[in-house]
Amino acid sequence: MIRIKFYSLLRMFLKQSEIEIDADKISVFALLQKVSEKTKKDIISEVIDAEQLIQGTIILVNGRNIYHLEKMNTIVRNGDKLDIFPPGGGG
Amino acid sequence: MDMFSRNIKFWGEKKQAILKDSSILIAGMGGLGCTVAENLVRAGIGKLILVDNDIITETNLNRQILFDQIDIGKSKVITAKKKLLRINSKIEIMSLEKKIESTNDISKIETSFCGIVDCLDNYKSRFLLNDALKDDQFLVHGGVKNDFGQITTVKNGITQSLRQIFENYKDEVEPGIIPQTVITLGSLMAQEIINNLFGKPQLLNKLLIIELSDFSMFKIDLKK
């Protein structure tokens, strides 16, 4: 299982904070497609534009920002944990 | 009775003395900066360095708790210093009217400080602030929007940097923000600053996300 947690605006959009997907060796993009299928909510269009992560959304795989990994092509494995959130930028 | 007698009943004389001997640089005197500063002064901090180049506008007054209508048009850091000295006239406060546009804007400040508080409103400056962090200092980051926000502690060599955590940020011009968000997050940031000063930070390699809508708090594990 791959566990994905959503926070703030995305948690409200999905009306759930966490989902588990039965998958292994799959890209973050393909994983989010599976989340959309399972939740029947278009999470893809909320966080992705032209197969790129929308600016302002942070995806962490096991605590690491995918921006510093392989971005949407980052491969996740059974047992991995993802956290997805739009950080607050105001002070 | 001492101003801090009720603090001391909780954490004792030794910790009160640690705060008196401590100095903190607050970058950004907006909603978070005002709340952090007031909390630290009432807790008993010995010295604050306030950094911001803005003047107070009417739209600041919903959440920037050190400012009133009569302050509109005045310097944030100079006004904040006056208000904070009214709370405790014995502390040392430096007001620096400057924008953070390079690491030198922080590293060339001619005074020492134990830690930095990131209360800025844009990630470009937040990253520069982090770059100026010395190995013996800590940085407590906070960011807010609408009714949610996040906090973490950064230390060189121990945690990820803000750039590593938040790359792919998007700065928004004047995002929605309500008073209870900055006052809650600012108070929690003050708690984490004090945790750091007492040698027990709780948010090293952890990102605390607070959502006021349904009173949710989450801690995300961040790997170094």
Coordinates of N, CA and C in Angstrom, one line a residue, chain B:
Chain B
M1 N 5.7 42.4 43.1 CA 5.8 41.1 42.4 C 6.5 41.3 41.0
D2 N 7.3 40.4 40.6 CA 8.0 40.5 39.4 C 7.0 40.3 38.2
M3 N 7.3 41.0 37.1 CA 6.4 40.9 35.9 C 6.3 39.4 35.5
F4 N 7.3 38.6 35.7 CA 7.3 37.3 35.2 C 7.0 36.2 36.3
S5 N 6.5 36.6 37.4 CA 6.3 35.7 38.5 C 5.4 34.5 38.1
R6 N 4.4 34.8 37.2 CA 3.5 33.7 36.8 C 4.2 32.7 35.9
N7 N 5.1 33.3 35.0 CA 5.9 32.4 34.2 C 6.8 31.5 35.0
I8 N 7.4 32.1 36.0 CA 8.4 31.4 36.9 C 7.7 30.3 37.7
K9 N 6.4 30.5 38.0 CA 5.7 29.5 38.7 C 5.6 28.2 37.9
F10 N 5.5 28.4 36.5 CA 5.4 27.3 35.6 C 6.8 26.7 35.3
W11 N 7.7 27.6 34.7 CA 9.0 27.0 34.2 C 10.2 27.3 35.1
G12 N 10.1 28.1 36.1 CA 11.2 28.2 37.1 C 12.1 29.4 36.8
E13 N 13.0 29.7 37.8 CA 13.9 30.9 37.7 C 15.0 30.6 36.6
K14 N 15.5 29.4 36.5 CA 16.6 29.1 35.6 C 16.1 29.4 34.1
K15 N 14.9 28.9 33.8 CA 14.5 29.1 32.4 C 14.1 30.6 32.1
Q16 N 13.6 31.2 33.1 CA 13.3 32.7 33.0 C 14.7 33.4 32.7
A17 N 15.7 33.0 33.4 CA 17.0 33.6 33.2 C 17.6 33.3 31.8
I18 N 17.3 32.1 31.3 CA 17.7 31.8 29.9 C 17.1 32.8 28.9
L19 N 15.8 33.0 29.1 CA 15.1 33.9 28.2 C 15.7 35.3 28.3
K20 N 15.9 35.8 29.5 CA 16.5 37.1 29.7 C 17.8 37.3 29.0
D21 N 18.6 36.2 28.9 CA 19.9 36.3 28.3 C 19.8 35.9 26.8
S22 N 18.6 35.8 26.2 CA 18.5 35.3 24.8 C 18.1 36.5 23.9
S23 N 18.5 36.4 22.6 CA 18.2 37.4 21.6 C 17.6 36.7 20.4
I24 N 16.6 37.3 19.8 CA 16.0 36.8 18.6 C 15.8 37.8 17.6
L25 N 16.1 37.4 16.3 CA 15.8 38.3 15.2 C 14.5 37.9 14.6
I26 N 13.6 38.9 14.5 CA 12.3 38.6 13.8 C 12.3 39.3 12.5
A27 N 12.2 38.5 11.4 CA 12.2 39.0 10.0 C 10.8 39.1 9.6
G28 N 10.3 40.3 9.4 CA 8.9 40.5 9.0 C 8.1 40.9 10.2
M29 N 7.6 42.1 10.2 CA 6.7 42.5 11.3 C 5.3 42.7 10.8
G30 N 4.7 41.7 10.2 CA 3.3 41.6 9.8 C 2.5 40.9 10.9
G31 N 1.5 40.2 10.5 CA 0.7 39.5 11.5 C 1.4 38.5 12.4
L32 N 2.3 37.6 11.8 CA 3.0 36.7 12.6 C 4.1 37.4 13.4
G33 N 4.8 38.3 12.8 CA 5.9 39.0 13.5 C 5.4 39.8 14.8
C34 N 4.2 40.4 14.6 CA 3.7 41.2 15.8 C 3.3 40.2 16.9
T35 N 2.7 39.1 16.6 CA 2.3 38.1 17.6 C 3.5 37.5 18.2
V36 N 4.4 37.1 17.4 CA 5.6 36.4 18.0 C 6.3 37.4 18.9
A37 N 6.5 38.7 18.5 CA 7.2 39.7 19.3 C 6.5 39.9 20.7
E38 N 5.2 40.1 20.6 CA 4.5 40.3 21.9 C 4.6 39.1 22.8
N39 N 4.4 37.9 22.3 CA 4.6 36.7 23.1 C 6.0 36.6 23.7
L40 N 7.0 36.9 22.9 CA 8.4 36.8 23.5 C 8.6 37.8 24.5
V41 N 8.2 39.1 24.3 CA 8.4 40.1 25.3 C 7.7 39.7 26.6
R42 N 6.4 39.3 26.5 CA 5.7 38.9 27.8 C 6.3 37.6 28.4
A43 N 7.0 36.8 27.6 CA 7.6 35.6 28.1 C 8.9 36.0 28.9
G44 N 9.5 37.1 28.5 CA 10.7 37.6 29.1 C 12.0 37.6 28.3
I45 N 11.9 37.6 27.0 CA 13.1 37.7 26.2 C 13.9 38.9 26.5
G46 N 15.2 38.8 26.4 CA 16.1 39.9 26.7 C 16.3 40.9 25.6
K47 N 16.3 40.4 24.4 CA 16.7 41.3 23.2 C 16.0 40.8 22.0
L48 N 15.4 41.8 21.2 CA 14.8 41.5 19.9 C 15.4 42.4 18.9
I49 N 15.6 41.8 17.7 CA 16.0 42.6 16.5 C 14.8 42.5 15.5
L50 N 14.2 43.6 15.2 CA 13.0 43.6 14.3 C 13.5 44.1 12.9
V51 N 13.1 43.3 11.9 CA 13.6 43.7 10.5 C 12.3 43.8 9.6
D52 N 12.1 44.9 9.1 CA 11.0 45.1 8.1 C 11.1 46.5 7.5
N53 N 10.8 46.7 6.3 CA 10.9 48.1 5.7 C 9.5 48.7 5.4
D54 N 8.5 48.0 5.8 CA 7.1 48.5 5.4 C 6.6 49.6 6.4
I55 N 5.6 50.3 5.9 CA 4.9 51.2 6.8 C 3.5 50.6 7.0
I56 N 2.8 51.0 8.1 CA 1.6 50.5 8.5 C 0.4 51.0 7.6
T57 N -0.4 50.1 7.1 CA -1.6 50.5 6.3 C -2.8 50.1 7.0
E58 N -4.0 50.6 6.5 CA -5.2 50.3 7.1 C -5.5 48.8 7.0
T59 N -5.1 48.2 5.9 CA -5.4 46.7 5.6 C -4.6 45.8 6.6
N60 N -3.6 46.4 7.3 CA -2.8 45.6 8.2 C -3.6 45.4 9.6
L61 N -4.6 46.2 9.8 CA -5.1 46.3 11.2 C -6.0 45.2 11.6
N62 N -6.4 44.3 10.6 CA -7.2 43.1 11.0 C -6.4 42.1 11.8
R63 N -5.1 42.2 11.7 CA -4.3 41.0 12.2 C -3.0 41.4 12.8
Q64 N -2.5 42.6 12.7 CA -1.2 43.0 13.1 C -1.3 43.7 14.5
I65 N -1.3 42.9 15.5 CA -1.8 43.3 16.8 C -1.1 44.4 17.6
L66 N 0.1 44.8 17.1 CA 0.8 45.9 17.7 C 0.5 47.2 17.2
F67 N -0.4 47.3 16.1 CA -0.7 48.5 15.4 C -2.2 48.9 15.6
D68 N -2.4 50.3 15.6 CA -3.7 50.8 15.8 C -4.0 51.8 14.6
Q69 N -5.2 52.4 14.6 CA -5.5 53.3 13.5 C -4.5 54.5 13.5
I70 N -4.2 55.0 14.7 CA -3.3 56.2 14.8 C -1.9 55.9 14.2
D71 N -1.6 54.6 14.0 CA -0.2 54.3 13.5 C -0.1 54.2 12.0
I72 N -1.2 54.4 11.3 CA -1.2 54.3 9.8 C -0.2 55.3 9.2
G73 N 0.6 54.8 8.3 CA 1.6 55.6 7.7 C 3.0 55.6 8.4
K74 N 3.0 55.0 9.6 CA 4.3 55.0 10.4 C 5.1 53.7 10.1
S75 N 6.4 53.7 10.4 CA 7.2 52.6 10.2 C 6.8 51.4 11.1
K76 N 6.7 50.2 10.6 CA 6.3 49.1 11.4 C 7.3 48.8 12.5
V77 N 8.6 48.7 12.2 CA 9.6 48.3 13.2 C 9.7 49.4 14.3
I78 N 9.6 50.7 14.0 CA 9.8 51.7 15.0 C 8.5 51.7 15.9
T79 N 7.3 51.6 15.3 CA 6.1 51.6 16.0 C 6.0 50.3 16.9
A80 N 6.4 49.2 16.4 CA 6.4 48.0 17.2 C 7.4 48.1 18.4
K81 N 8.5 48.7 18.1 CA 9.5 48.9 19.3 C 8.9 49.7 20.4
K82 N 8.2 50.8 20.0 CA 7.5 51.6 21.0 C 6.5 50.9 21.8
K83 N 5.7 50.1 21.1 CA 4.6 49.3 21.8 C 5.2 48.2 22.7
L84 N 6.2 47.6 22.2 CA 6.8 46.5 23.0 C 7.5 47.0 24.2
L85 N 8.1 48.2 24.1 CA 8.8 48.8 25.3 C 7.8 49.3 26.3
R86 N 6.5 49.5 25.9 CA 5.5 49.8 26.9 C 5.1 48.6 27.7
I87 N 5.3 47.4 27.1 CA 5.0 46.2 27.8 C 6.2 45.9 28.8
N88 N 7.4 46.1 28.4 CA 8.6 45.9 29.2 C 9.7 46.8 28.8
S89 N 9.9 47.9 29.6 CA 10.9 48.9 29.2 C 12.3 48.4 29.4
K90 N 12.5 47.3 30.0 CA 13.8 46.8 30.4 C 14.5 46.0 29.3
I91 N 13.8 45.7 28.2 CA 14.4 44.8 27.2 C 15.1 45.7 26.2
E92 N 16.0 45.1 25.4 CA 16.7 45.8 24.3 C 16.0 45.5 23.0
I93 N 15.7 46.5 22.2 CA 15.1 46.3 20.9 C 15.8 47.1 19.9
M94 N 16.2 46.4 18.8 CA 16.8 47.1 17.6 C 15.8 47.1 16.5
S95 N 15.5 48.2 15.9 CA 14.6 48.3 14.8 C 15.4 48.6 13.5
L96 N 15.3 47.7 12.6 CA 16.0 47.8 11.3 C 15.1 47.9 10.2
E97 N 15.0 49.1 9.6 CA 14.1 49.3 8.4 C 14.8 48.9 7.2
K98 N 14.7 47.6 6.9 CA 15.3 47.1 5.7 C 14.5 45.9 5.1
K99 N 14.6 45.8 3.8 CA 14.1 44.6 3.1 C 15.1 43.6 2.9
I100 N 14.8 42.3 3.0 CA 15.8 41.3 2.8 C 15.9 40.9 1.3
E101 N 17.0 41.4 0.7 CA 17.2 41.1 -0.7 C 18.4 40.3 -1.0
S102 N 19.2 40.1 0.1 CA 20.4 39.3 -0.1 C 20.7 38.7 1.3
T103 N 21.6 37.7 1.4 CA 22.0 37.1 2.7 C 22.7 38.1 3.5
N104 N 23.4 39.1 2.8 CA 24.2 40.1 3.5 C 23.3 41.0 4.4
D105 N 22.0 41.1 3.9 CA 21.1 42.0 4.7 C 20.9 41.4 6.1
I106 N 21.2 40.1 6.3 CA 21.1 39.5 7.6 C 22.5 39.3 8.2
S107 N 23.4 38.7 7.4 CA 24.7 38.3 8.0 C 25.5 39.5 8.4
K108 N 25.2 40.7 7.8 CA 26.0 41.9 8.2 C 25.4 42.7 9.3
I109 N 24.4 42.2 9.9 CA 23.8 42.9 11.1 C 24.8 42.8 12.2
E110 N 25.1 44.0 12.8 CA 26.3 44.0 13.7 C 25.8 43.8 15.1
T111 N 25.2 42.7 15.4 CA 24.8 42.2 16.7 C 24.6 40.7 16.7
S112 N 24.7 40.1 17.8 CA 24.6 38.6 17.8 C 23.1 38.3 18.2
F113 N 22.7 37.1 17.7 CA 21.3 36.6 18.1 C 21.3 35.1 18.1
C114 N 20.5 34.5 19.0 CA 20.5 33.1 19.2 C 19.7 32.4 18.0
G115 N 18.7 33.1 17.6 CA 17.8 32.4 16.6 C 17.1 33.5 15.7
I116 N 16.6 32.9 14.6 CA 15.9 33.8 13.6 C 14.4 33.3 13.5
V117 N 13.5 34.2 13.4 CA 12.1 33.8 13.2 C 11.7 34.3 11.8
D118 N 11.2 33.4 11.0 CA 10.8 33.7 9.6 C 9.3 34.0 9.6
C119 N 9.0 35.3 9.6 CA 7.6 35.8 9.6 C 7.4 36.6 8.3
L120 N 8.2 36.3 7.3 CA 8.2 37.0 6.0 C 7.0 36.7 5.2
D121 N 6.7 37.4 4.1 CA 5.6 37.1 3.3 C 5.9 36.7 1.9
N122 N 7.2 36.3 1.6 CA 7.5 35.8 0.3 C 8.7 34.8 0.5
Y123 N 8.6 33.7 -0.4 CA 9.6 32.6 -0.2 C 11.0 33.0 -0.7
K124 N 11.1 33.9 -1.7 CA 12.4 34.3 -2.1 C 13.2 34.9 -0.9
S125 N 12.6 35.7 -0.2 CA 13.3 36.3 1.0 C 13.4 35.3 2.1
R126 N 12.5 34.4 2.3 CA 12.6 33.3 3.3 C 13.8 32.5 3.0
F127 N 14.1 32.1 1.7 CA 15.2 31.3 1.4 C 16.5 32.0 1.7
L128 N 16.6 33.3 1.4 CA 17.8 34.1 1.7 C 18.0 34.2 3.2
L129 N 16.9 34.4 3.9 CA 17.0 34.4 5.4 C 17.6 33.1 5.9
N130 N 17.2 32.0 5.3 CA 17.7 30.6 5.7 C 19.2 30.5 5.3
D131 N 19.5 31.1 4.2 CA 21.0 31.0 3.8 C 21.9 31.7 4.7
A132 N 21.3 32.7 5.4 CA 22.2 33.5 6.4 C 22.3 32.9 7.8
L133 N 21.6 31.7 7.9 CA 21.6 31.0 9.2 C 22.9 30.5 9.6
K134 N 23.4 30.8 10.8 CA 24.7 30.2 11.2 C 24.5 28.9 11.9
D135 N 25.6 28.1 12.0 CA 25.5 26.7 12.5 C 25.0 26.7 14.0
D136 N 25.3 27.8 14.7 CA 24.9 27.7 16.1 C 23.6 28.4 16.4
Q137 N 22.9 28.7 15.3 CA 21.6 29.4 15.4 C 20.5 28.4 15.0
F138 N 19.2 28.7 15.3 CA 18.1 28.0 14.8 C 17.2 29.0 14.1
L139 N 16.3 28.5 13.2 CA 15.4 29.3 12.5 C 14.0 28.7 12.7
V140 N 13.0 29.4 13.1 CA 11.7 28.9 13.2 C 10.9 29.6 12.1
H141 N 10.4 28.8 11.2 CA 9.6 29.2 10.0 C 8.1 29.2 10.3
G142 N 7.4 30.2 9.8 CA 5.9 30.1 9.8 C 5.3 30.7 8.6
G143 N 4.3 30.2 8.1 CA 3.6 30.7 6.9 C 2.1 30.5 7.1
V144 N 1.3 31.5 6.6 CA -0.1 31.4 6.8 C -0.9 31.8 5.5
K145 N -2.1 31.3 5.4 CA -3.0 31.7 4.4 C -4.4 31.3 4.8
N146 N -5.4 32.1 4.5 CA -6.8 31.9 4.9 C -6.9 31.5 6.4
D147 N -7.2 30.2 6.6 CA -7.4 29.7 8.0 C -6.4 28.6 8.3
F148 N -5.3 28.5 7.5 CA -4.3 27.4 7.8 C -2.9 28.0 7.7
G149 N -2.0 27.2 8.2 CA -0.6 27.6 8.1 C 0.3 26.4 8.6
Q150 N 1.7 26.7 8.5 CA 2.6 25.7 8.9 C 3.8 26.3 9.6
I151 N 4.4 25.4 10.4 CA 5.6 25.8 11.2 C 6.6 24.7 11.2
T152 N 7.9 25.1 11.2 CA 9.0 24.1 11.3 C 10.2 24.8 11.9
T153 N 11.1 24.0 12.5 CA 12.4 24.5 12.9 C 13.5 24.0 12.0
V154 N 14.4 24.9 11.6 CA 15.5 24.6 10.7 C 16.8 24.8 11.4
K155 N 17.7 23.8 11.3 CA 19.1 24.0 11.8 C 20.0 23.4 10.8
N156 N 21.1 24.1 10.5 CA 22.1 23.7 9.5 C 22.6 22.3 9.9
G157 N 22.7 21.4 8.9 CA 23.3 20.1 9.1 C 22.4 19.1 9.9
I158 N 21.2 19.6 10.4 CA 20.3 18.7 11.1 C 19.0 18.5 10.4
T159 N 18.6 19.6 9.7 CA 17.3 19.5 9.1 C 17.4 19.9 7.6
Q160 N 16.4 19.7 6.8 CA 16.3 20.2 5.5 C 16.2 21.7 5.5
S161 N 16.7 22.4 4.5 CA 16.5 23.8 4.4 C 15.1 24.2 4.0
L162 N 14.7 25.5 4.1 CA 13.4 25.9 3.6 C 13.3 25.7 2.1
R163 N 14.5 25.9 1.4 CA 14.5 25.7 -0.1 C 14.2 24.2 -0.4
Q164 N 14.8 23.3 0.3 CA 14.5 21.9 0.1 C 13.1 21.5 0.4
I165 N 12.5 22.1 1.4 CA 11.1 21.7 1.7 C 10.1 22.4 0.8
F166 N 10.3 23.7 0.5 CA 9.2 24.5 -0.1 C 9.4 24.8 -1.5
E167 N 10.5 24.3 -2.2 CA 10.6 24.6 -3.6 C 9.4 24.2 -4.3
N168 N 9.0 25.0 -5.3 CA 7.8 25.0 -6.1 C 6.7 25.8 -5.3
Y169 N 7.1 26.7 -4.5 CA 6.2 27.6 -3.8 C 5.6 28.6 -4.8
K170 N 4.5 29.2 -4.4 CA 3.9 30.3 -5.2 C 3.6 31.4 -4.3
D171 N 4.3 32.6 -4.5 CA 3.9 33.7 -3.7 C 2.7 34.4 -4.2
E172 N 1.8 34.7 -3.3 CA 0.6 35.4 -3.8 C 0.6 36.8 -3.2
V173 N 0.1 37.8 -4.0 CA 0.0 39.2 -3.5 C -1.2 39.2 -2.6
E174 N -1.0 39.6 -1.4 CA -2.0 39.7 -0.4 C -3.0 38.6 -0.4
P175 N -2.6 37.4 0.0 CA -3.6 36.3 0.1 C -4.6 36.6 1.3
G176 N -5.7 35.8 1.2 CA -6.7 36.0 2.3 C -6.0 35.6 3.6
I177 N -6.4 36.3 4.7 CA -5.8 35.9 6.0 C -6.7 36.6 7.1
I178 N -7.0 35.8 8.1 CA -7.9 36.3 9.2 C -7.1 36.4 10.5
P179 N -7.5 37.2 11.4 CA -6.7 37.4 12.6 C -6.4 36.2 13.4
Q180 N -7.4 35.3 13.6 CA -7.2 34.1 14.5 C -6.1 33.2 13.9
T181 N -5.9 33.2 12.6 CA -4.9 32.4 12.0 C -3.5 32.9 12.4
V182 N -3.2 34.2 12.2 CA -1.9 34.7 12.5 C -1.6 34.7 14.1
I183 N -2.7 34.9 14.8 CA -2.5 35.0 16.3 C -2.2 33.5 16.8
T184 N -2.9 32.6 16.3 CA -2.7 31.2 16.7 C -1.3 30.7 16.2
L185 N -1.0 30.9 14.9 CA 0.3 30.4 14.4 C 1.4 31.1 15.0
G186 N 1.3 32.5 15.2 CA 2.3 33.3 15.8 C 2.6 32.8 17.3
S187 N 1.6 32.5 18.0 CA 1.8 32.0 19.4 C 2.5 30.7 19.4
L188 N 2.1 29.8 18.5 CA 2.8 28.5 18.4 C 4.2 28.6 18.0
M189 N 4.5 29.6 17.1 CA 5.9 29.8 16.7 C 6.7 30.3 17.9
A190 N 6.1 31.2 18.7 CA 6.8 31.7 19.9 C 7.1 30.5 20.9
Q191 N 6.1 29.6 21.0 CA 6.4 28.4 21.8 C 7.6 27.6 21.3
E192 N 7.7 27.4 19.9 CA 8.8 26.7 19.4 C 10.1 27.4 19.5
I193 N 10.1 28.8 19.4 CA 11.3 29.5 19.7 C 11.8 29.3 21.1
I194 N 10.8 29.3 22.1 CA 11.2 29.1 23.5 C 11.6 27.6 23.7
N195 N 11.0 26.7 23.0 CA 11.5 25.3 23.0 C 12.9 25.2 22.6
N196 N 13.3 25.9 21.5 CA 14.7 26.0 21.0 C 15.6 26.6 22.0
L197 N 15.2 27.7 22.6 CA 16.0 28.4 23.6 C 16.2 27.5 24.9
F198 N 15.2 26.7 25.2 CA 15.4 25.8 26.3 C 16.1 24.5 25.9
G199 N 16.5 24.4 24.7 CA 17.2 23.2 24.2 C 16.3 22.0 23.9
K200 N 15.0 22.2 23.7 CA 14.1 21.1 23.4 C 13.2 21.5 22.2
P201 N 13.7 21.7 21.1 CA 12.8 22.0 19.9 C 12.0 20.8 19.6
Q202 N 10.7 21.0 19.2 CA 9.8 19.9 19.0 C 9.6 19.7 17.5
L203 N 10.0 20.7 16.6 CA 9.7 20.6 15.2 C 11.0 20.5 14.3
L204 N 12.0 19.9 14.9 CA 13.2 19.6 14.0 C 12.7 18.4 13.1
N205 N 12.9 18.6 11.8 CA 12.5 17.5 10.9 C 11.1 17.2 11.0
K206 N 10.3 18.1 11.4 CA 8.8 17.9 11.4 C 8.2 19.2 10.9
L207 N 7.1 19.1 10.1 CA 6.4 20.2 9.6 C 5.0 20.1 10.3
L208 N 4.7 21.1 11.1 CA 3.4 21.2 11.8 C 2.4 21.9 10.9
I209 N 1.3 21.3 10.5 CA 0.3 22.0 9.7 C -0.9 22.2 10.6
I210 N -1.4 23.4 10.7 CA -2.5 23.8 11.5 C -3.7 24.2 10.6
E211 N -4.8 23.6 10.8 CA -6.0 24.1 10.1 C -7.1 24.4 11.1
L212 N -7.4 25.7 11.1 CA -8.4 26.2 12.1 C -9.8 25.7 11.8
S213 N -10.1 25.5 10.5 CA -11.5 25.2 10.1 C -12.1 24.1 11.0
D214 N -11.4 23.0 11.3 CA -12.0 22.0 12.1 C -11.0 21.6 13.3
F215 N -10.1 22.6 13.6 CA -9.1 22.4 14.7 C -8.2 21.3 14.5
S216 N -7.8 21.0 13.2 CA -6.8 19.9 13.0 C -5.4 20.4 13.1
M217 N -4.6 19.5 13.6 CA -3.1 19.7 13.6 C -2.4 18.4 13.1
F218 N -1.5 18.5 12.2 CA -0.8 17.4 11.7 C 0.7 17.6 11.8
K219 N 1.5 16.6 12.0 CA 2.9 16.7 12.0 C 3.4 15.8 10.8
I220 N 4.1 16.4 9.8 CA 4.7 15.6 8.7 C 6.1 15.4 9.0
D221 N 6.6 14.1 8.9 CA 8.0 13.8 9.1 C 8.8 14.2 7.9
L222 N 9.8 15.0 8.1 CA 10.7 15.5 7.1 C 12.1 14.8 7.3
K223 N 12.6 14.2 6.2 CA 13.9 13.5 6.4 C 15.0 14.5 6.1
K224 N 16.0 14.4 6.9 CA 17.2 15.1 6.6 C 17.9 14.5 5.4

